[in-house]
mmCIF file of C-alpha atoms in Angstrom:
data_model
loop_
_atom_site.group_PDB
_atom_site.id
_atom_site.type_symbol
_atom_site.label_atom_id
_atom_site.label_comp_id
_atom_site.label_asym_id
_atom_site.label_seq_id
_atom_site.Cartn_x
_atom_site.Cartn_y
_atom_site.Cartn_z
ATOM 1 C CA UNK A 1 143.319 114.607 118.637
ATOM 2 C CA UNK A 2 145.211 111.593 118.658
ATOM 3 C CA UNK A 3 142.819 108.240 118.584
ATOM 4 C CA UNK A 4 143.792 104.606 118.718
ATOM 5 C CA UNK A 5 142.477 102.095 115.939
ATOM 6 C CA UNK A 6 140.495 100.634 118.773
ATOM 7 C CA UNK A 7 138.485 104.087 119.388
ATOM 8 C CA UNK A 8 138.387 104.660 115.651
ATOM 9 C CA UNK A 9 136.337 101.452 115.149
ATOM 10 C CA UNK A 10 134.327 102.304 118.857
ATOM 11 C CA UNK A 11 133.290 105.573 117.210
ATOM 12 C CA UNK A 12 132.491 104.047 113.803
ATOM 13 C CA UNK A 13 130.284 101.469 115.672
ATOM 14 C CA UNK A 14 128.462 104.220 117.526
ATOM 15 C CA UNK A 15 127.564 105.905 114.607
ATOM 16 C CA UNK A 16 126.395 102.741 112.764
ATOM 17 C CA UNK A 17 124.175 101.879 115.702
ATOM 18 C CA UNK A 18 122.932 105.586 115.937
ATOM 19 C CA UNK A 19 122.294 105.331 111.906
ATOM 20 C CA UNK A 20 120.718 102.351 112.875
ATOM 21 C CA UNK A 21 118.359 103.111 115.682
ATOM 22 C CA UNK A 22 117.340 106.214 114.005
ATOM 23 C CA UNK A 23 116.152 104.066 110.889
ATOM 24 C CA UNK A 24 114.362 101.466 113.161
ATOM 25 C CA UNK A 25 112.127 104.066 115.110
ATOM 26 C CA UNK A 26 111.045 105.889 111.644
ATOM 27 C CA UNK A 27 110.369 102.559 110.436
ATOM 28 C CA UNK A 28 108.013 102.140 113.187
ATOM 29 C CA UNK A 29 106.528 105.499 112.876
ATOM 30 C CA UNK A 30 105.669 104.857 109.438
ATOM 31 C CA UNK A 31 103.931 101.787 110.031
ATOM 32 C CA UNK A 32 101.913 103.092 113.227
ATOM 33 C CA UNK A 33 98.694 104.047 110.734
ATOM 34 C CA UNK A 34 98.987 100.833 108.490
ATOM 35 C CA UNK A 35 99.034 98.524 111.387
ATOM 36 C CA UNK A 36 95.660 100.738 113.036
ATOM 37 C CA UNK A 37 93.805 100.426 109.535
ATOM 38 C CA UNK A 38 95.027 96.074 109.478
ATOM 39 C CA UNK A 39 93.410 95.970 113.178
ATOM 40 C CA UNK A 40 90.283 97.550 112.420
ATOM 41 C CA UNK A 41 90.201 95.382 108.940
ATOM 42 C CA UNK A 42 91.006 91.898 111.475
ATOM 43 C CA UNK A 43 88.020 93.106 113.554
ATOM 44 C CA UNK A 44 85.424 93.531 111.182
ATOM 45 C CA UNK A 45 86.347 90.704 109.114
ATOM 46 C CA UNK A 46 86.394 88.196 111.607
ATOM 47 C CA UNK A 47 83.517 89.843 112.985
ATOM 48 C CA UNK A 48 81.345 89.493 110.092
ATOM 49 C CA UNK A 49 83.049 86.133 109.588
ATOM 50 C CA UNK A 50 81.480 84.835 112.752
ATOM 51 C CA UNK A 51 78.124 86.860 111.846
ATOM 52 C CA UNK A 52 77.934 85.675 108.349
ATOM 53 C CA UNK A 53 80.195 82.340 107.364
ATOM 54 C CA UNK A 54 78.235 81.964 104.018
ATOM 55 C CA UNK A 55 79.642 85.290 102.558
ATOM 56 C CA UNK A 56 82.805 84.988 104.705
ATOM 57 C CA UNK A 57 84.711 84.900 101.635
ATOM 58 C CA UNK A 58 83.660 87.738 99.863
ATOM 59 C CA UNK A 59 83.636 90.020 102.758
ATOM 60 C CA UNK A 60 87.467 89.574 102.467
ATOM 61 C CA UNK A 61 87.936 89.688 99.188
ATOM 62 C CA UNK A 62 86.390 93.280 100.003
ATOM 63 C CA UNK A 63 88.471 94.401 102.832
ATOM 64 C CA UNK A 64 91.597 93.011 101.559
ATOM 65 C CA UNK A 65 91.733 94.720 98.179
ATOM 66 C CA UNK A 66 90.120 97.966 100.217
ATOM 67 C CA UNK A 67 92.984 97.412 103.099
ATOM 68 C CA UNK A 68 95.774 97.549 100.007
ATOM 69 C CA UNK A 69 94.426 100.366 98.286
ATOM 70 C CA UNK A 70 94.167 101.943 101.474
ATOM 71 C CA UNK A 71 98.130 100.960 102.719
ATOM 72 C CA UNK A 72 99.122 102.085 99.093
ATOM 73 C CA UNK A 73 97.336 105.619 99.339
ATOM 74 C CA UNK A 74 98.689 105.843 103.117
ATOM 75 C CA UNK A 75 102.373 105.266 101.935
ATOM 76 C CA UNK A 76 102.211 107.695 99.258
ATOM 77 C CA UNK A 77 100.472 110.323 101.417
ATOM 78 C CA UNK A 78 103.853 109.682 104.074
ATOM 79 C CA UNK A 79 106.329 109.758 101.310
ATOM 80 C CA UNK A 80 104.827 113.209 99.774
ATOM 81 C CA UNK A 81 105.084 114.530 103.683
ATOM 82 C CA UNK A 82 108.527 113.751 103.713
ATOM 83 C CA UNK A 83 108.964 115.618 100.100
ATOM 84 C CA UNK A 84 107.150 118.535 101.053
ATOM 85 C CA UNK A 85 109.694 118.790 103.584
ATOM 86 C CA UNK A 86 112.439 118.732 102.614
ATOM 87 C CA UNK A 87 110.981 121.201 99.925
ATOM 88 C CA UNK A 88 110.837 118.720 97.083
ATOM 89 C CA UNK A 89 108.168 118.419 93.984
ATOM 90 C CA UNK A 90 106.479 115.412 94.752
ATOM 91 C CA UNK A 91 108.167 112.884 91.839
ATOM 92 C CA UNK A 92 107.091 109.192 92.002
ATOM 93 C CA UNK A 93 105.470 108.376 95.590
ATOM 94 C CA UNK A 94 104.336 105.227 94.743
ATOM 95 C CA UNK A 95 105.978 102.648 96.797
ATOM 96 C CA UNK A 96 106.556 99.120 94.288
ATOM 97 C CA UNK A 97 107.959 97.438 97.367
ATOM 98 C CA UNK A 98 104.614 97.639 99.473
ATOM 99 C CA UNK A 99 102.612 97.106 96.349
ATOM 100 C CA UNK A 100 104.745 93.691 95.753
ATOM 101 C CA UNK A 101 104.723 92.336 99.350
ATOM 102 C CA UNK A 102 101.598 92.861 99.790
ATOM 103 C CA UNK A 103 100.162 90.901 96.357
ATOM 104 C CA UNK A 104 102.595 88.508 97.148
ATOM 105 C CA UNK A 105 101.356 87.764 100.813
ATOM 106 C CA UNK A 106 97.948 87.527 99.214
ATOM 107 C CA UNK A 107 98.799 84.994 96.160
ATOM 108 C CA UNK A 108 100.709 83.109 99.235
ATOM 109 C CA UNK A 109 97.284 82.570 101.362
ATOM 110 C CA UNK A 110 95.345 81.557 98.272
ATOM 111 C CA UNK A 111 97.763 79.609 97.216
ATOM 112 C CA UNK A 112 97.956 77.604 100.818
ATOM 113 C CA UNK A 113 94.521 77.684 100.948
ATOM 114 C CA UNK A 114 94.208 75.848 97.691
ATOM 115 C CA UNK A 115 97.077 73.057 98.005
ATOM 116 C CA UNK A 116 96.727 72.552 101.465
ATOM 117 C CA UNK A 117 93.238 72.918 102.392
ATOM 118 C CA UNK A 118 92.408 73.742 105.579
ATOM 119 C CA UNK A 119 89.853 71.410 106.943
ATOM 120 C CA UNK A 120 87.661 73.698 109.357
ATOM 121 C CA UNK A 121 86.774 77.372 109.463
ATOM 122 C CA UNK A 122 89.071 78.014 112.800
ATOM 123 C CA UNK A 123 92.050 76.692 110.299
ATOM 124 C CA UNK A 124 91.173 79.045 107.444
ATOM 125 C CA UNK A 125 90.661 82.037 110.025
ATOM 126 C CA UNK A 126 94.119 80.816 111.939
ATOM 127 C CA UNK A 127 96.448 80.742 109.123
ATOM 128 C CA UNK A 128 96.817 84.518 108.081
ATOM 129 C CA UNK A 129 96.972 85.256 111.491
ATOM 130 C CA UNK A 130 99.802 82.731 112.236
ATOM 131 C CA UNK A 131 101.131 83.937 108.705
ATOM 132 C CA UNK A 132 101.546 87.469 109.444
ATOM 133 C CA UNK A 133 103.052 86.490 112.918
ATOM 134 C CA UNK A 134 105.674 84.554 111.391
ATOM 135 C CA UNK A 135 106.362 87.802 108.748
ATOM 136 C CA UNK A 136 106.298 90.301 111.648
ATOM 137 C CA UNK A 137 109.204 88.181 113.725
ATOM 138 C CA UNK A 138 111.096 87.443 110.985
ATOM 139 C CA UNK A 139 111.421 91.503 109.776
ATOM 140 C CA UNK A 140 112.104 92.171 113.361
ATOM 141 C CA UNK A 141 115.712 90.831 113.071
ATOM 142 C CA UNK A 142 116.340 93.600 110.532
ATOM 143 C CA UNK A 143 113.469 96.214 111.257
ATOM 144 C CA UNK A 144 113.948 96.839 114.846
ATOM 145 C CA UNK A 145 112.693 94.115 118.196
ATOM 146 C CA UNK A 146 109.319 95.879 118.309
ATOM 147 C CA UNK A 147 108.481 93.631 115.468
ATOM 148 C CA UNK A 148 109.604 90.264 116.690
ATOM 149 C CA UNK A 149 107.311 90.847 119.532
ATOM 150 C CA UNK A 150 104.335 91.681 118.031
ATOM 151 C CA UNK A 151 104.881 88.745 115.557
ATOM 152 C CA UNK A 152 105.318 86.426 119.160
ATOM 153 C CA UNK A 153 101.993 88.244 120.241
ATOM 154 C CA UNK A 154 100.337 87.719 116.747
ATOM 155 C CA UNK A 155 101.453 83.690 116.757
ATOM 156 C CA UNK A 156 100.169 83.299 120.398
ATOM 157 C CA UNK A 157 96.829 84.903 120.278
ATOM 158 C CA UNK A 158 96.108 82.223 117.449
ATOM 159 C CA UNK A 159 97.175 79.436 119.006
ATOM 160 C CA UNK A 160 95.569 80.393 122.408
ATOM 161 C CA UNK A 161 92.185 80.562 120.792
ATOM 162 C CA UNK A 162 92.522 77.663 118.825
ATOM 163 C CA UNK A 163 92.658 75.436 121.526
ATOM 164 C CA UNK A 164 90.987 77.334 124.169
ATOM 165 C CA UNK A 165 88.553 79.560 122.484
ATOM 166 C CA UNK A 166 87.050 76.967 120.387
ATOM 167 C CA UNK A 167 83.631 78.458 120.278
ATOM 168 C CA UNK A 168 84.113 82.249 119.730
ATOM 169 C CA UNK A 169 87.632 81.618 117.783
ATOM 170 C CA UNK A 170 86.717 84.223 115.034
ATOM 171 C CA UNK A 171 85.546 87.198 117.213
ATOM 172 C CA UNK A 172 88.550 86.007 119.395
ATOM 173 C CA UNK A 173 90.965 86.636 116.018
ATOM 174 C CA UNK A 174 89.014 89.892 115.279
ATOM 175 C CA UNK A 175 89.587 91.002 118.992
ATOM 176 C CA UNK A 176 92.561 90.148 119.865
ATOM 177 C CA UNK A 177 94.286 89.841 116.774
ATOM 178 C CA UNK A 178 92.668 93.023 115.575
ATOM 179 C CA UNK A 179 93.297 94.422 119.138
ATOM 180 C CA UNK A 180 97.308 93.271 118.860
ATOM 181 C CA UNK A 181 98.029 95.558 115.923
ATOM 182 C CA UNK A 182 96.185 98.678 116.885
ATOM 183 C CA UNK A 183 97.993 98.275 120.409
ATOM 184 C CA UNK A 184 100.781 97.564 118.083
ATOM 185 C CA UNK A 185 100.695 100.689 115.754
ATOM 186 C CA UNK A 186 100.139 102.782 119.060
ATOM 187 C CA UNK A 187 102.993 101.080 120.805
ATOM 188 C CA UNK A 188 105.735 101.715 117.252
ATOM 189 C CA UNK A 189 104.824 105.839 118.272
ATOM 190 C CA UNK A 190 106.289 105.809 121.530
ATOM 191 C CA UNK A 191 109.408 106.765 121.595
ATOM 192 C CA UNK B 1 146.831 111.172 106.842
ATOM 193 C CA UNK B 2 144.676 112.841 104.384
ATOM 194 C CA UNK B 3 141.186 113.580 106.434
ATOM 195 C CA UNK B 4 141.035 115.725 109.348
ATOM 196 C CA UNK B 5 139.907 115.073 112.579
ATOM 197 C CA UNK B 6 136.507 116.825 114.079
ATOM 198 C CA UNK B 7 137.349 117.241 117.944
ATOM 199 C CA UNK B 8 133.826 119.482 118.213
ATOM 200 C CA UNK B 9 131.991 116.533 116.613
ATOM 201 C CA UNK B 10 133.976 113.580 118.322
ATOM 202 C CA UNK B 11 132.236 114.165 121.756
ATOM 203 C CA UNK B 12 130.254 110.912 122.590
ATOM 204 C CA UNK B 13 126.337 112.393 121.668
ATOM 205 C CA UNK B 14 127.370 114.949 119.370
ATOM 206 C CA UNK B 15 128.991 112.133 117.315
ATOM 207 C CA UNK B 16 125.712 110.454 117.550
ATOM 208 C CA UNK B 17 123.944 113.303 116.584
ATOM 209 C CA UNK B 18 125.347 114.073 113.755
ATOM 210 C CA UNK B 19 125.582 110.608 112.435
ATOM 211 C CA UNK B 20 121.763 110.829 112.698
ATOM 212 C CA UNK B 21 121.054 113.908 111.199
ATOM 213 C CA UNK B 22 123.325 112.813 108.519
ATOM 214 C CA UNK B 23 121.617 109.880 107.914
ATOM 215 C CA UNK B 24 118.386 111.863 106.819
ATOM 216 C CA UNK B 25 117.369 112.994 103.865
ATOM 217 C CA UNK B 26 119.208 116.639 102.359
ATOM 218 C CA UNK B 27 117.038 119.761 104.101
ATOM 219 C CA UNK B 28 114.880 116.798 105.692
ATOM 220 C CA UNK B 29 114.323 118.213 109.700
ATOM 221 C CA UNK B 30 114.251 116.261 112.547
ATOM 222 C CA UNK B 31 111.915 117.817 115.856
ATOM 223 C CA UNK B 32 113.815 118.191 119.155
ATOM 224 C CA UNK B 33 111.813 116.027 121.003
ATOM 225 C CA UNK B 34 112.278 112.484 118.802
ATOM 226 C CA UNK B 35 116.143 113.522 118.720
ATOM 227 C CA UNK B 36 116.230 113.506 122.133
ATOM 228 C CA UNK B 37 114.321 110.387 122.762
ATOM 229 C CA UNK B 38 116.420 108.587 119.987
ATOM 230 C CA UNK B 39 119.575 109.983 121.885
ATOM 231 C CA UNK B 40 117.772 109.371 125.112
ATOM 232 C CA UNK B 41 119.313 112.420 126.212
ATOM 233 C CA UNK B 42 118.165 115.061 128.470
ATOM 234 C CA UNK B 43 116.391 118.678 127.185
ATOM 235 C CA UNK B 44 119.631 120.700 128.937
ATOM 236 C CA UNK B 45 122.428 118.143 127.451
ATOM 237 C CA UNK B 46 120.695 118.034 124.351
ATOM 238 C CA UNK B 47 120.270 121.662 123.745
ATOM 239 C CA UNK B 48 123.889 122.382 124.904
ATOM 240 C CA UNK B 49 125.000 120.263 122.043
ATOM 241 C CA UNK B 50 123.219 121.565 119.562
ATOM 242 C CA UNK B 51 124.298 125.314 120.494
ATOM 243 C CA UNK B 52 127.230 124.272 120.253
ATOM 244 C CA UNK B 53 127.045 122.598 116.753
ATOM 245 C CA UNK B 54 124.674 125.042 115.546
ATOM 246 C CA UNK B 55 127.326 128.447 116.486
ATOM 247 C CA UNK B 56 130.025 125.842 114.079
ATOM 248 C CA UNK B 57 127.470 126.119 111.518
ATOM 249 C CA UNK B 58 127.232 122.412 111.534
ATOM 250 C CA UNK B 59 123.784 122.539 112.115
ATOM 251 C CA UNK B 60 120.432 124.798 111.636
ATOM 252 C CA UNK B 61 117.710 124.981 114.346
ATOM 253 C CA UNK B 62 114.236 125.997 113.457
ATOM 254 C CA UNK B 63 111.990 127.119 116.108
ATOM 255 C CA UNK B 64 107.591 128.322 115.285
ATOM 256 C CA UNK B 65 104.720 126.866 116.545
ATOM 257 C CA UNK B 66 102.409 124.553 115.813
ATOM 258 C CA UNK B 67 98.904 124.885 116.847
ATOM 259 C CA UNK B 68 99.824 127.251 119.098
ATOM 260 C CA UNK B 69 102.486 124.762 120.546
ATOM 261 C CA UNK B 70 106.207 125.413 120.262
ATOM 262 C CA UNK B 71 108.288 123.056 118.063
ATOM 263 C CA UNK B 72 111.983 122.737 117.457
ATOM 264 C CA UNK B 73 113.488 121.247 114.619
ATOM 265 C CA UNK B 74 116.829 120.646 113.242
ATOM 266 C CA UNK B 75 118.687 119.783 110.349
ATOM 267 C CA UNK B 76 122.221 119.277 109.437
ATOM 268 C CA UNK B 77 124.011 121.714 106.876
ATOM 269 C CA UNK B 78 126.085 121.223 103.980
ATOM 270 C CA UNK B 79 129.128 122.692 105.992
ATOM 271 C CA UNK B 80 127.559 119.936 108.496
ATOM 272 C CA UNK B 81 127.971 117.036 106.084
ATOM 273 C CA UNK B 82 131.268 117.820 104.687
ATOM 274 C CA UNK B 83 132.284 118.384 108.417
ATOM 275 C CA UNK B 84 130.782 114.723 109.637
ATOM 276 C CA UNK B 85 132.090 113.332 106.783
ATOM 277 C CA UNK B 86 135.033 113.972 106.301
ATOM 278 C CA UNK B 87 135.495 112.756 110.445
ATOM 279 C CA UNK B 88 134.112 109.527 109.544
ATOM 280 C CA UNK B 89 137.338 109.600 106.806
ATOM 281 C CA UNK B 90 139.715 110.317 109.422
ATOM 282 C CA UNK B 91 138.322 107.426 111.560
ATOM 283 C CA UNK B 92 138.162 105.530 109.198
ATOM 284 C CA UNK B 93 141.999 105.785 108.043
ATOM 285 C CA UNK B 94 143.041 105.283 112.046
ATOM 286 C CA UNK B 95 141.256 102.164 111.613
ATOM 287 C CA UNK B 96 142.755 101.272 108.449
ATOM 288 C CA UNK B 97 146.331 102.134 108.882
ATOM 289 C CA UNK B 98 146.379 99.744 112.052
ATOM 290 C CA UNK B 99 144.815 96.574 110.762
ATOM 291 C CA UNK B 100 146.968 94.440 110.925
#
């Protein structure tokens, strides 16, 4: 087989984008069940946000540190599948890197929340909404399209409610923002 | 010219199949059914292919059910790897040898 530097570097680049595209869609596999358990946390906290805006605070202090323990114990539960597998003892399953974004996500809200203020309840509802919109586009450049739309989705549905959906804006969040990722996590299975 | 060229594992989707199954995990399987949807190929091309890799020995295909549904699943082997590899070499000395 004789090959030209030109179809060298055509069949390197087809294996780098098949490399690629194969790391993208586990990627989304993977997160399918953390972006399900996120949606149904978004709907019952905003729910019970609207219900009850006195203890607003500590219902998410409860589903937040419930929602991590329950991504941490998901990720390890995925990564011990993929052990078992490949016929593997289990070893260290616990994933630092989730463990780390996700305290530092959290010390980045309270930290806004606490220099900046937010004036009204629709702004402190908005923000980790608009947050984790922003986070989701960004990690789509690198992490496959899927995520730069539901990021777009994420941003709009907060934006559209704050100005339109005045009223209802936190069962709006819980709906459709919860709604958005559990489409979402549905949506990263298909293949 | 020290690598060798693969002309069973050059073909267009049997390139790209193997750089995928290469890029899992050792002994980590892959089911039919995402390979073909990340290779958006057909059941018959697909399955041609991987007869064919699979009589080289580049591959293994394990077939059993799962609640009482069949499922296919494939891995590459070590023969596989070296195989793949040592392609990507070879390409990767064409590519070399005419930069400028």
């Amino acid at each position: 087989m004789e090959l030209s530097p030109e179809q060298a570097g055509s069949a390197l680049r087809d294996i780098a984008r098949a490399q690629r595209r194969l790391g993208i869609f586990s990627g989304y596999r993977y997160a399918a069940p953390h972006l399900w358990m996120w949606g149904l946390i978004w709907i019952a906290g905003y729910g019970a946000t609207d219900l009850m805006p006195q203890v607003a605070g500590w219902i998410w202090l409860v589903l937040n540190v419930g929602g991590m323990a329950i991504g941490i114990a998901i990720g390890r539960h995925q990564m011990r599948t993929e052990a078992r597998m490949r016929g593997e003892p289990d070893g260290d399953v616990t994933s630092m890197r989730m463990i780390g974004i996700s305290v530092a996500i959290v010390i980045f809200i309270f930290a806004t929340f606490d220099m900046l203020r937010p004036q009204t309840p629709a702004q402190f509802g908005a923000f980790p909404v608009l947050l984790m919109g922003l986070l989701y586009a960004l990690a789509g450049l690198w992490a496959g399209l899927r995520w730069s739309i539901v990021g777009l989705v994420l941003s709009a549905v907060s934006m559209l409610g704050y100005h339109f959906i005045v009223q209802h804006y936190m069962l709006w969040l819980g709906a459709a923002g919860g709604g958005t990722l559990i489409l979402s996590g549905f949506w990263m299975r298909v293949r | 010219m020290g690598a060798q060229a693969n002309d069973l594992i050059h073909q267009p989707l049997r390139l790209r199949l193997m750089a995928m199954l290469n890029a899992l995990p050792s002994r980590e399987k892959i089911e039919f059914t995402r390979l073909r949807a990340l290779l958006e190929a057909s059941d018959g091309n697909l399955g041609a292919h991987l007869g064919t890799l699979e009589r080289a020995g580049y591959i293994s295909v394990e077939k059993d059910f799962v609640e009482r549904k069949p499922r296919t699943r494939v891995a590459i082997t070590r023969p596989g790897r070296t195989a793949f590899e040592q392609h990507v070499a070879y390409l990767r000395e064409i590519l070399e040898a005419g930069a400028p």
